[in-house]
Coordinates of N, CA and C in Angstrom, one line a residue:
X1 N 97.1 281.7 -5.9 CA 96.6 280.4 -6.2 C 96.9 279.4 -5.1
X2 N 95.9 278.8 -4.4 CA 96.1 277.9 -3.4 C 96.7 276.6 -3.9
X3 N 97.1 275.7 -2.9 CA 97.7 274.4 -3.3 C 96.8 273.5 -4.1
X4 N 95.5 273.4 -3.6 CA 94.6 272.5 -4.3 C 94.3 273.0 -5.7
X5 N 94.2 274.4 -5.8 CA 93.9 275.0 -7.2 C 95.1 274.7 -8.1
X6 N 96.3 274.8 -7.6 CA 97.5 274.6 -8.4 C 97.6 273.1 -8.8
X7 N 97.1 272.2 -8.0 CA 97.2 270.8 -8.3 C 96.2 270.5 -9.4
X8 N 95.0 271.1 -9.4 CA 94.0 270.9 -10.4 C 94.5 271.4 -11.8
X9 N 95.1 272.6 -11.8 CA 95.7 273.1 -13.0 C 96.8 272.3 -13.6
X10 N 97.6 271.7 -12.7 CA 98.7 270.9 -13.2 C 98.2 269.6 -13.8
X11 N 97.2 268.9 -13.1 CA 96.6 267.7 -13.6 C 95.9 267.9 -14.9
X12 N 95.2 269.0 -15.0 CA 94.5 269.3 -16.2 C 95.4 269.6 -17.4
X13 N 96.5 270.4 -17.1 CA 97.5 270.7 -18.1 C 98.2 269.4 -18.6
X14 N 98.5 268.5 -17.7 CA 99.1 267.2 -18.1 C 98.2 266.4 -19.0
X15 N 96.9 266.4 -18.7 CA 95.9 265.7 -19.5 C 95.8 266.3 -20.9
X16 N 95.9 267.6 -21.0 CA 95.8 268.3 -22.3 C 97.1 268.0 -23.1
X17 N 98.2 268.0 -22.5 CA 99.5 267.7 -23.2 C 99.5 266.3 -23.7
X18 N 98.9 265.4 -22.9 CA 98.8 264.0 -23.3 C 98.0 263.8 -24.5
X19 N 96.9 264.6 -24.6 CA 96.0 264.5 -25.8 C 96.8 265.0 -27.0
X20 N 97.5 266.1 -26.8 CA 98.2 266.7 -27.9 C 99.3 265.8 -28.4
X21 N 100.0 265.1 -27.5 CA 101.0 264.1 -27.9 C 100.4 263.0 -28.7
X22 N 99.2 262.5 -28.4 CA 98.5 261.5 -29.1 C 98.2 262.0 -30.5
X23 N 97.7 263.2 -30.6 CA 97.2 263.7 -31.9 C 98.4 263.8 -32.8
X24 N 99.5 264.4 -32.4 CA 100.7 264.6 -33.3 C 101.4 263.3 -33.6
X25 N 101.4 262.4 -32.6 CA 102.1 261.1 -32.8 C 101.3 260.4 -33.9
X26 N 100.0 260.4 -33.8 CA 99.1 259.7 -34.8 C 99.4 260.2 -36.2
X27 N 99.4 261.5 -36.4 CA 99.7 262.1 -37.7 C 101.0 261.7 -38.2
X28 N 102.1 261.8 -37.4 CA 103.4 261.5 -37.8 C 103.6 260.1 -38.2
X29 N 103.0 259.2 -37.5 CA 103.2 257.8 -37.7 C 102.5 257.3 -39.0
X30 N 101.4 257.9 -39.3 CA 100.7 257.6 -40.6 C 101.6 258.0 -41.8
X31 N 102.2 259.1 -41.7 CA 103.1 259.6 -42.8 C 104.3 258.7 -42.9
X32 N 104.8 258.1 -41.8 CA 106.0 257.4 -41.9 C 105.9 255.9 -42.0
X33 N 104.7 255.4 -42.4 CA 104.5 254.0 -42.3 C 104.8 253.3 -43.7
X34 N 105.8 252.4 -43.6 CA 106.0 251.4 -44.7 C 106.4 251.9 -46.0
X35 N 107.4 251.3 -46.6 CA 107.7 251.5 -48.0 C 107.9 250.2 -48.7
X36 N 107.6 250.2 -50.0 CA 107.7 248.9 -50.7 C 109.2 248.7 -51.1
X37 N 109.5 247.5 -51.4 CA 110.9 247.1 -51.9 C 110.8 245.9 -52.9
X38 N 111.8 245.8 -53.7 CA 111.8 244.7 -54.7 C 112.8 243.6 -54.2
X39 N 112.4 242.3 -54.4 CA 113.2 241.2 -53.9 C 113.3 240.2 -55.1
X40 N 114.5 239.8 -55.3 CA 114.7 238.8 -56.3 C 115.0 237.4 -55.7
X41 N 114.6 236.4 -56.4 CA 114.9 235.0 -55.8 C 115.2 234.1 -57.0
X42 N 115.9 233.0 -56.7 CA 116.3 232.1 -57.7 C 115.5 230.7 -57.4
X43 N 115.5 229.9 -58.4 CA 114.8 228.6 -58.2 C 115.7 227.7 -57.3
X44 N 115.0 227.0 -56.4 CA 115.6 226.1 -55.5 C 114.7 224.9 -55.3
X45 N 115.3 223.7 -55.0 CA 114.5 222.5 -54.7 C 115.0 221.9 -53.4
X46 N 114.0 221.4 -52.7 CA 114.3 220.9 -51.3 C 113.6 219.5 -51.2
X47 N 114.4 218.6 -50.6 CA 113.9 217.2 -50.5 C 114.0 216.7 -49.0
X48 N 113.0 215.9 -48.6 CA 113.1 215.2 -47.3 C 113.4 213.8 -47.7
X49 N 114.5 213.2 -47.2 CA 115.0 211.9 -47.7 C 115.4 211.1 -46.5
X50 N 115.1 209.8 -46.6 CA 115.6 208.9 -45.5 C 117.1 208.8 -45.6
X51 N 117.8 208.8 -44.4 CA 119.2 208.8 -44.4 C 119.9 207.6 -45.0
X52 N 119.2 206.5 -45.3 CA 119.8 205.4 -45.9 C 120.3 205.7 -47.3
X53 N 119.8 206.8 -47.9 CA 120.3 207.2 -49.2 C 121.4 208.2 -49.2
X54 N 121.9 208.5 -48.0 CA 123.1 209.5 -47.9 C 124.3 208.7 -47.5
X55 N 125.4 209.2 -48.1 CA 126.7 208.6 -47.7 C 127.8 209.7 -47.6
X56 N 129.0 209.3 -47.4 CA 130.1 210.3 -47.2 C 130.3 211.2 -48.4
X57 N 129.8 210.8 -49.6 CA 130.0 211.6 -50.8 C 128.8 212.6 -51.0
X58 N 127.7 212.3 -50.4 CA 126.5 213.1 -50.6 C 125.2 212.2 -50.7
X59 N 124.4 212.6 -51.6 CA 123.1 211.9 -51.8 C 123.2 210.9 -53.0
X60 N 122.9 209.6 -52.7 CA 123.0 208.6 -53.8 C 122.1 208.9 -54.9
X61 N 122.6 208.6 -56.2 CA 121.8 208.9 -57.4 C 120.4 208.3 -57.4
X62 N 120.3 207.1 -56.7 CA 119.0 206.4 -56.8 C 118.1 206.7 -55.6
X63 N 118.3 207.8 -55.0 CA 117.5 208.2 -53.8 C 116.0 208.3 -54.2
X64 N 115.2 208.1 -53.2 CA 113.8 208.4 -53.3 C 113.3 209.3 -52.2
X65 N 112.8 210.5 -52.6 CA 112.4 211.5 -51.6 C 111.1 211.1 -51.0
X66 N 111.0 211.4 -49.7 CA 109.7 211.2 -49.0 C 108.8 212.3 -49.4
X67 N 109.3 213.5 -49.5 CA 108.5 214.6 -50.1 C 109.5 215.7 -50.6
X68 N 109.0 216.5 -51.5 CA 109.9 217.5 -52.1 C 109.1 218.8 -52.4
X69 N 109.7 219.9 -52.5 CA 109.1 221.1 -52.9 C 110.1 222.0 -53.6
X70 N 109.6 223.0 -54.3 CA 110.6 223.9 -55.0 C 110.1 225.3 -54.9
X71 N 111.1 226.2 -55.0 CA 110.8 227.7 -55.1 C 111.1 228.1 -56.5
X72 N 110.1 228.6 -57.2 CA 110.3 229.0 -58.6 C 110.9 230.4 -58.7
X73 N 111.6 230.6 -59.8 CA 112.2 231.9 -60.0 C 111.2 233.0 -59.9
X74 N 111.6 234.1 -59.2 CA 110.7 235.2 -59.0 C 109.7 235.2 -57.9
X75 N 109.6 234.0 -57.2 CA 108.7 233.9 -56.1 C 109.4 234.1 -54.8
X76 N 108.6 234.4 -53.7 CA 109.1 234.7 -52.4 C 109.1 233.4 -51.6
X77 N 110.2 233.1 -50.9 CA 110.2 231.9 -50.0 C 109.2 232.0 -48.9
X78 N 109.0 233.2 -48.4 CA 108.0 233.5 -47.3 C 107.6 234.9 -47.4
X79 N 106.5 235.2 -46.8 CA 106.0 236.5 -46.7 C 105.3 236.8 -45.3
X80 N 105.6 237.9 -44.7 CA 105.1 238.3 -43.4 C 103.8 239.1 -43.6
X81 N 103.2 239.0 -44.8 CA 101.9 239.6 -45.1 C 101.2 238.7 -46.1
X82 N 99.9 238.9 -46.3 CA 99.2 238.0 -47.2 C 99.8 238.2 -48.6
X83 N 99.5 237.1 -49.4 CA 100.1 237.1 -50.8 C 99.7 238.3 -51.6
X84 N 98.5 238.8 -51.4 CA 98.0 240.0 -52.2 C 98.9 241.2 -52.0
X85 N 99.7 241.2 -51.0 CA 100.6 242.3 -50.7 C 101.8 242.3 -51.6
X86 N 102.0 241.3 -52.4 CA 103.2 241.1 -53.2 C 102.9 241.0 -54.7
X87 N 103.8 241.4 -55.5 CA 103.7 241.2 -57.0 C 104.8 240.3 -57.4
X88 N 104.5 239.2 -58.0 CA 105.5 238.3 -58.4 C 105.7 238.3 -59.9
X89 N 107.0 238.4 -60.4 CA 107.3 238.5 -61.8 C 108.0 237.3 -62.3
X90 N 107.7 236.9 -63.5 CA 108.4 235.9 -64.2 C 109.8 236.4 -64.6
X91 N 110.7 235.5 -64.7 CA 112.1 235.8 -65.1 C 112.1 236.6 -66.4
X92 N 112.8 237.8 -66.3 CA 113.0 238.6 -67.5 C 111.8 239.5 -67.8
X93 N 110.8 239.6 -66.9 CA 109.6 240.4 -67.2 C 110.0 241.9 -67.2
X94 N 109.7 242.5 -68.4 CA 110.2 243.9 -68.5 C 109.5 244.9 -67.5
X95 N 108.4 244.5 -67.0 CA 107.7 245.4 -66.0 C 108.5 245.5 -64.7
X96 N 109.4 244.6 -64.4 CA 110.1 244.6 -63.1 C 110.9 245.8 -62.9
X97 N 111.6 246.3 -63.9 CA 112.4 247.5 -63.8 C 111.6 248.8 -63.5
X98 N 110.4 248.8 -64.0 CA 109.6 250.0 -63.8 C 108.5 249.9 -62.7
X99 N 108.5 248.8 -62.0 CA 107.4 248.6 -61.1 C 107.7 249.3 -59.8
X100 N 106.7 250.1 -59.3 CA 106.8 250.7 -58.0 C 105.9 250.0 -57.0
X101 N 106.5 249.4 -56.0 CA 105.7 248.6 -55.1 C 104.9 249.4 -54.1
X102 N 103.7 248.9 -53.9 CA 102.9 249.6 -52.8 C 103.4 249.2 -51.5
X103 N 103.2 250.0 -50.5 CA 103.6 249.7 -49.1 C 102.9 248.4 -48.6
X104 N 103.7 247.6 -47.9 CA 103.2 246.4 -47.2 C 103.4 246.6 -45.7
X105 N 102.4 246.9 -45.0 CA 102.6 247.1 -43.5 C 101.3 246.8 -42.8
X106 N 101.5 246.5 -41.5 CA 100.3 246.4 -40.6 C 100.1 247.7 -39.8
X107 N 98.9 248.0 -39.5 CA 98.6 249.2 -38.8 C 97.5 248.9 -37.8
X108 N 97.8 249.3 -36.5 CA 96.8 249.0 -35.5 C 96.7 250.3 -34.6
X109 N 95.6 250.5 -33.9 CA 95.5 251.4 -32.9 C 95.7 250.8 -31.5
X110 N 96.1 251.5 -30.5 CA 96.3 251.0 -29.2 C 95.1 250.3 -28.7
X111 N 95.3 249.1 -28.2 CA 94.2 248.3 -27.6 C 93.5 247.3 -28.6
X112 N 93.8 247.5 -29.9 CA 93.3 246.5 -30.9 C 94.0 245.2 -30.8
X113 N 93.4 244.1 -31.3 CA 94.0 242.9 -31.4 C 95.0 242.9 -32.5
X114 N 96.1 242.2 -32.3 CA 97.1 242.1 -33.4 C 96.7 240.9 -34.3
X115 N 96.5 241.2 -35.6 CA 96.0 240.2 -36.5 C 97.0 240.2 -37.7
X116 N 97.7 239.1 -37.9 CA 98.7 238.9 -38.9 C 98.3 237.8 -39.8
X117 N 98.7 237.9 -41.1 CA 98.6 236.9 -42.1 C 99.8 236.7 -42.9
X118 N 100.3 235.5 -43.0 CA 101.6 235.3 -43.8 C 101.6 233.9 -44.5
X119 N 102.7 233.6 -45.2 CA 102.7 232.4 -45.9 C 104.2 232.0 -46.2
X120 N 104.3 230.8 -46.7 CA 105.6 230.3 -47.2 C 105.3 229.6 -48.5
X121 N 106.2 229.8 -49.5 CA 106.0 229.1 -50.8 C 106.7 227.8 -50.8
X122 N 107.4 227.5 -49.7 CA 108.2 226.2 -49.6 C 107.6 225.5 -48.4
X123 N 106.8 224.4 -48.6 CA 106.1 223.7 -47.6 C 106.4 222.2 -47.7
X124 N 107.0 221.6 -46.7 CA 107.3 220.2 -46.7 C 106.4 219.6 -45.6
X125 N 105.2 219.1 -46.1 CA 104.2 218.7 -45.2 C 104.6 217.4 -44.4
X126 N 105.5 216.6 -44.9 CA 105.9 215.4 -44.2 C 107.0 215.6 -43.2
X127 N 107.4 216.8 -43.0 CA 108.4 217.1 -41.9 C 107.9 216.6 -40.6
X128 N 108.9 216.2 -39.7 CA 108.5 215.6 -38.4 C 107.8 216.7 -37.6
X129 N 108.2 218.0 -37.7 CA 107.6 219.0 -36.9 C 107.8 220.3 -37.7
X130 N 106.7 221.2 -37.7 CA 106.7 222.4 -38.4 C 106.2 223.5 -37.4
X131 N 106.9 224.6 -37.4 CA 106.5 225.8 -36.5 C 106.5 227.0 -37.4
X132 N 105.5 227.9 -37.0 CA 105.4 229.2 -37.6 C 105.5 230.2 -36.4
X133 N 106.6 231.0 -36.4 CA 106.9 231.9 -35.3 C 106.8 233.4 -35.8
X134 N 106.0 234.2 -35.1 CA 106.0 235.6 -35.4 C 106.8 236.4 -34.4
X135 N 107.6 237.3 -34.8 CA 108.4 238.2 -33.9 C 108.1 239.6 -34.2
X136 N 107.9 240.4 -33.1 CA 107.8 241.8 -33.2 C 109.0 242.4 -32.5
X137 N 109.6 243.4 -33.2 CA 110.9 243.9 -32.6 C 110.8 245.5 -32.8
X138 N 111.4 246.1 -31.7 CA 111.7 247.5 -31.8 C 112.9 247.7 -30.9
X139 N 114.1 248.0 -31.5 CA 115.3 248.1 -30.7 C 115.6 246.8 -30.1
X140 N 115.8 246.8 -28.8 CA 116.2 245.6 -28.0 C 114.9 244.9 -27.5
X141 N 113.8 245.4 -27.7 CA 112.5 244.8 -27.3 C 112.0 243.8 -28.3
X142 N 111.5 242.7 -27.9 CA 111.1 241.6 -28.8 C 109.9 240.9 -28.1
X143 N 108.9 240.6 -28.9 CA 107.8 239.8 -28.5 C 107.6 238.6 -29.5
X144 N 107.3 237.4 -29.1 CA 107.2 236.3 -30.0 C 105.8 235.6 -29.8
X145 N 105.3 235.1 -30.9 CA 104.0 234.4 -30.8 C 104.1 233.2 -31.8
X146 N 103.4 232.1 -31.5 CA 103.3 230.9 -32.3 C 102.0 230.9 -33.0
X147 N 102.0 230.6 -34.3 CA 100.7 230.5 -35.0 C 100.6 229.1 -35.6
X148 N 99.4 228.8 -36.2 CA 99.2 227.5 -36.8 C 100.1 227.3 -38.0
X149 N 100.8 226.1 -38.0 CA 101.7 225.8 -39.1 C 101.3 224.6 -39.9
X150 N 100.0 224.3 -39.9 CA 99.6 223.0 -40.6 C 99.6 223.1 -42.1
X151 N 99.7 224.3 -42.6 CA 99.8 224.5 -44.1 C 100.6 225.7 -44.4
X152 N 100.6 226.0 -45.7 CA 101.5 227.1 -46.1 C 101.0 228.5 -45.9
X153 N 99.8 228.6 -45.4 CA 99.2 229.9 -45.0 C 99.0 229.9 -43.5
X154 N 99.3 231.0 -42.9 CA 99.2 231.1 -41.4 C 98.6 232.4 -41.0
X155 N 97.8 232.4 -39.9 CA 97.3 233.6 -39.4 C 97.5 233.7 -37.9
X156 N 97.5 234.9 -37.3 CA 97.7 235.0 -35.9 C 96.7 236.1 -35.4
X157 N 96.0 235.9 -34.3 CA 95.1 236.8 -33.8 C 95.3 236.8 -32.2
X158 N 96.0 237.8 -31.7 CA 96.3 237.8 -30.3 C 96.0 239.2 -29.7
X159 N 95.9 239.2 -28.4 CA 95.8 240.5 -27.7 C 97.1 241.3 -27.9
X160 N 97.0 242.6 -28.0 CA 98.2 243.4 -28.1 C 98.9 243.5 -26.8
X161 N 100.2 243.2 -26.7 CA 100.9 243.3 -25.4 C 100.7 244.7 -24.8
X162 N 100.6 244.8 -23.5 CA 100.3 246.0 -22.9 C 101.5 247.0 -23.0
X163 N 102.7 246.5 -23.2 CA 103.9 247.4 -23.2 C 104.2 247.8 -24.6
X164 N 103.4 247.6 -25.6 CA 103.6 248.2 -27.0 C 103.0 249.6 -26.9
X165 N 103.9 250.5 -27.3 CA 103.5 251.9 -27.3 C 103.4 252.4 -28.8
X166 N 102.9 253.6 -29.0 CA 102.9 254.1 -30.4 C 104.2 254.1 -31.0
X167 N 104.4 253.7 -32.2 CA 105.7 253.6 -32.9 C 105.7 252.7 -34.0
X168 N 106.9 252.5 -34.6 CA 107.0 251.6 -35.8 C 107.9 250.4 -35.4
X169 N 107.4 249.2 -35.7 CA 108.0 248.0 -35.3 C 108.3 247.1 -36.6
X170 N 109.2 246.2 -36.5 CA 109.4 245.2 -37.5 C 108.6 244.0 -37.1
X171 N 108.0 243.3 -38.1 CA 107.2 242.1 -37.9 C 107.8 241.0 -38.7
X172 N 108.2 239.9 -38.1 CA 108.9 238.8 -38.9 C 108.1 237.6 -38.7
X173 N 108.0 236.8 -39.8 CA 107.4 235.5 -39.8 C 108.4 234.5 -40.3
X174 N 108.7 233.4 -39.5 CA 109.6 232.4 -39.9 C 109.0 231.0 -39.7
X175 N 109.0 230.3 -40.8 CA 108.6 228.9 -40.8 C 109.8 228.0 -40.5
X176 N 109.7 227.1 -39.6 CA 110.8 226.2 -39.2 C 110.3 224.7 -39.5
X177 N 111.2 224.0 -40.2 CA 110.9 222.6 -40.6 C 112.0 221.7 -40.0
X178 N 111.6 220.7 -39.2 CA 112.5 219.7 -38.6 C 112.3 218.3 -39.2
X179 N 113.4 217.7 -39.6 CA 113.3 216.4 -40.3 C 113.0 215.3 -39.4
X180 N 113.4 215.3 -38.1 CA 113.1 214.2 -37.2 C 114.2 213.1 -37.4
X181 N 114.0 212.0 -36.7 CA 115.0 210.9 -36.7 C 115.0 210.2 -38.0
X182 N 116.2 209.8 -38.4 CA 116.5 208.9 -39.6 C 116.2 209.6 -40.9
X183 N 115.9 210.9 -40.9 CA 115.6 211.6 -42.2 C 116.4 212.9 -42.2
X184 N 116.6 213.5 -43.3 CA 117.3 214.7 -43.5 C 116.7 215.5 -44.6
X185 N 117.0 216.8 -44.6 CA 116.6 217.7 -45.7 C 117.9 217.8 -46.6
X186 N 117.7 217.8 -47.9 CA 118.7 218.0 -48.9 C 118.3 219.1 -49.9
X187 N 119.2 219.9 -50.3 CA 118.9 220.9 -51.3 C 120.2 221.3 -52.1
X188 N 120.0 221.7 -53.3 CA 121.1 222.1 -54.1 C 121.7 223.5 -53.8
X189 N 122.9 223.6 -53.2 CA 123.4 224.9 -52.8 C 123.8 225.8 -54.0
X190 N 124.0 225.2 -55.2 CA 124.4 225.9 -56.4 C 123.2 225.9 -57.4
X191 N 122.5 227.0 -57.5 CA 121.3 227.1 -58.3 C 121.7 227.1 -59.8
X192 N 123.0 227.3 -60.1 CA 123.4 227.4 -61.5 C 123.9 226.0 -62.0
X193 N 124.0 225.1 -61.1 CA 124.5 223.7 -61.5 C 123.4 222.7 -61.2
X194 N 122.7 222.2 -62.2 CA 121.6 221.3 -62.0 C 122.0 219.9 -61.5
X195 N 123.3 219.6 -61.7 CA 123.8 218.2 -61.3 C 125.1 218.3 -60.6
X196 N 125.1 218.9 -59.4 CA 126.4 219.0 -58.7 C 126.8 217.6 -58.2
X197 N 127.9 217.1 -58.7 CA 128.3 215.7 -58.4 C 129.6 215.8 -57.5
X198 N 129.7 214.8 -56.7 CA 130.9 214.6 -55.9 C 131.3 213.1 -56.1
X199 N 132.4 212.8 -56.7 CA 132.9 211.5 -57.0 C 134.1 211.1 -56.1
X200 N 134.2 209.8 -55.8 CA 135.4 209.4 -55.0 C 135.1 208.0 -54.5
X201 N 136.0 207.5 -53.7 CA 135.9 206.2 -53.1 C 134.9 206.2 -51.9
X202 N 133.9 205.5 -52.0 CA 132.9 205.4 -50.9 C 133.6 204.9 -49.6
X203 N 134.5 203.9 -49.8 CA 135.3 203.4 -48.7 C 136.8 203.8 -49.0
X204 N 137.3 204.7 -48.3 CA 138.7 205.1 -48.6 C 139.7 204.0 -48.7
X205 N 140.5 204.0 -49.8 CA 141.4 202.9 -50.0 C 140.9 201.8 -50.8
X206 N 139.6 201.8 -51.1 CA 139.0 200.7 -51.9 C 138.6 201.2 -53.2
X207 N 139.4 201.0 -54.3 CA 139.0 201.5 -55.6 C 137.7 200.9 -56.2
X208 N 137.3 199.8 -55.7 CA 136.1 199.2 -56.2 C 134.8 199.9 -55.7
X209 N 135.1 200.8 -54.7 CA 133.9 201.5 -54.1 C 133.7 202.9 -54.8
X210 N 134.5 203.1 -55.8 CA 134.4 204.4 -56.5 C 133.0 204.6 -57.0
X211 N 132.5 205.8 -56.7 CA 131.1 206.1 -57.2 C 130.9 207.6 -57.1
X212 N 129.7 208.1 -57.5 CA 129.4 209.5 -57.5 C 128.1 209.7 -56.8
X213 N 127.9 210.9 -56.2 CA 126.7 211.2 -55.5 C 126.4 212.7 -55.7
X214 N 125.1 213.1 -55.5 CA 124.8 214.5 -55.6 C 125.4 215.2 -54.4
X215 N 126.1 216.3 -54.7 CA 126.8 217.1 -53.7 C 125.8 218.1 -53.1
X216 N 124.7 217.6 -52.5 CA 123.7 218.5 -51.9 C 124.0 218.8 -50.5
X217 N 123.5 220.0 -50.0 CA 123.6 220.3 -48.6 C 122.6 219.4 -47.8
X218 N 123.1 219.0 -46.6 CA 122.3 218.1 -45.8 C 122.0 218.9 -44.5
X219 N 120.7 218.9 -44.1 CA 120.3 219.7 -42.9 C 119.3 218.9 -42.1
X220 N 119.3 219.1 -40.8 CA 118.3 218.6 -39.9 C 117.1 219.5 -39.8
X221 N 117.3 220.7 -40.2 CA 116.2 221.7 -40.1 C 116.3 222.7 -41.2
X222 N 115.2 223.3 -41.6 CA 115.2 224.4 -42.6 C 114.3 225.5 -42.1
X223 N 114.6 226.7 -42.4 CA 113.8 227.8 -42.0 C 113.7 228.9 -43.2
X224 N 112.5 229.5 -43.3 CA 112.3 230.5 -44.3 C 111.5 231.6 -43.7
X225 N 112.0 232.8 -43.8 CA 111.4 234.0 -43.1 C 111.3 235.2 -44.0
X226 N 110.5 236.2 -43.4 CA 110.4 237.4 -44.1 C 110.0 238.5 -43.0
X227 N 110.2 239.7 -43.4 CA 110.0 240.8 -42.4 C 109.2 241.9 -43.1
X228 N 108.2 242.5 -42.4 CA 107.5 243.6 -42.8 C 107.5 244.7 -41.7
X229 N 106.8 245.8 -41.9 CA 106.7 246.8 -40.9 C 105.3 246.8 -40.3
X230 N 105.3 247.2 -39.0 CA 104.0 247.4 -38.3 C 104.0 248.8 -37.7
X231 N 102.9 249.5 -37.7 CA 102.7 250.8 -37.1 C 101.7 250.7 -36.0
X232 N 102.0 251.0 -34.8 CA 101.0 251.1 -33.7 C 100.7 252.6 -33.5
X233 N 99.4 252.9 -33.7 CA 98.9 254.3 -33.6 C 98.4 254.6 -32.2
X234 N 98.5 255.9 -31.8 CA 97.9 256.3 -30.6 C 96.3 256.3 -30.7
X235 N 95.6 256.1 -29.6 CA 94.2 256.2 -29.7 C 93.7 257.5 -30.2
X236 N 92.8 257.5 -31.1 CA 92.4 258.8 -31.8 C 91.2 259.3 -31.1
X237 N 91.2 260.6 -30.7 CA 90.0 261.3 -30.2 C 89.3 262.0 -31.3
X238 N 88.1 261.7 -31.5 CA 87.3 262.1 -32.7 C 87.1 263.6 -32.7
X239 N 87.5 264.3 -33.8 CA 87.2 265.6 -34.2 C 87.6 266.7 -33.2
X240 N 87.8 267.9 -33.6 CA 88.3 269.0 -32.7 C 87.3 269.3 -31.6
X241 N 86.0 268.9 -31.8 CA 85.0 269.1 -30.7 C 85.4 268.4 -29.4
X242 N 86.1 267.3 -29.5 CA 86.5 266.6 -28.3 C 87.5 267.5 -27.5
X243 N 88.4 268.2 -28.2 CA 89.3 269.1 -27.5 C 88.6 270.2 -26.9
X244 N 87.6 270.8 -27.5 CA 86.8 271.9 -27.0 C 86.1 271.4 -25.7
X245 N 85.5 270.2 -25.8 CA 84.8 269.6 -24.6 C 85.8 269.4 -23.5
X246 N 87.0 269.0 -23.7 CA 88.0 268.8 -22.7 C 88.3 270.1 -22.1
X247 N 88.5 271.2 -22.9 CA 88.8 272.5 -22.3 C 87.7 273.1 -21.5
X248 N 86.4 272.9 -22.0 CA 85.3 273.4 -21.3 C 85.1 272.7 -19.9
X249 N 85.4 271.4 -19.9 CA 85.3 270.6 -18.6 C 86.3 271.1 -17.6
X250 N 87.5 271.4 -18.1 CA 88.5 271.9 -17.3 C 88.2 273.3 -16.7
X251 N 87.6 274.2 -17.5 CA 87.3 275.5 -17.0 C 86.2 275.4 -15.9
X252 N 85.2 274.5 -16.1 CA 84.2 274.3 -15.1 C 84.8 273.8 -13.8
X253 N 85.7 272.9 -13.9 CA 86.4 272.3 -12.7 C 87.1 273.4 -12.0
X254 N 87.8 274.3 -12.7 CA 88.6 275.3 -12.0 C 87.7 276.3 -11.4
X255 N 86.5 276.6 -12.0 CA 85.5 277.6 -11.5 C 85.0 277.0 -10.2
X256 N 84.6 275.7 -10.2 CA 84.1 275.1 -8.9 C 85.1 275.2 -7.8
X257 N 86.4 275.1 -8.1 CA 87.4 275.1 -7.1 C 87.5 276.5 -6.5
X258 N 87.3 277.5 -7.4 CA 87.3 278.9 -6.9 C 86.2 279.2 -5.9
X259 N 85.0 278.6 -6.2 CA 83.8 278.8 -5.4 C 83.9 278.1 -4.1

């Protein structure tokens, strides 16, 4: 076998092995994609308040919130897939213990656009700034995208990065809320105590300043996130006839080289 002939056989063999890698990778990834899980959540309330209502003891009893929102028992703070991918239960629902969740995952072929849909159940529309950030991770590799955050539902439609290869990735969506100047977020850190109070002297050493305030957590920013799975599939060659055509083309090429 001469050198040019050996080169043709090597190139053709490499192309055939590449096709076989795609076919087997495709089948394996479909079998391994996504599993459902159950998530419990408790009721929480969040407030955006002008800082004039805050003092060293906490949040004054007579505060007035600029805006507020709450997370109900059994609901998700955020989802990295559309709401239809989740089943929400009321507290004490007997179906919860026997419920088997369907997989929630995204699946794309190489070269397709990445299209994600997510949401947050906690939305403070009067926040100074709101961001919705998507992150794709696999090992140490990470890609980030920004999507519209003008409401509690968000979508992303972007070109697939060229360096994403067939495999399984985690996909995270995180909503970030920033209070801005002169305002803060407050929330009850103890869901089992509806009226967490903190009492004392508002001015240390002055007994006449003794008062009480809500012992809420105070933050300049809040974030709520969730993670799902994504599967990138190899490009699929349709039907076994494509493999036959590839083999036939290779044989013709080898025959021509002999002649």
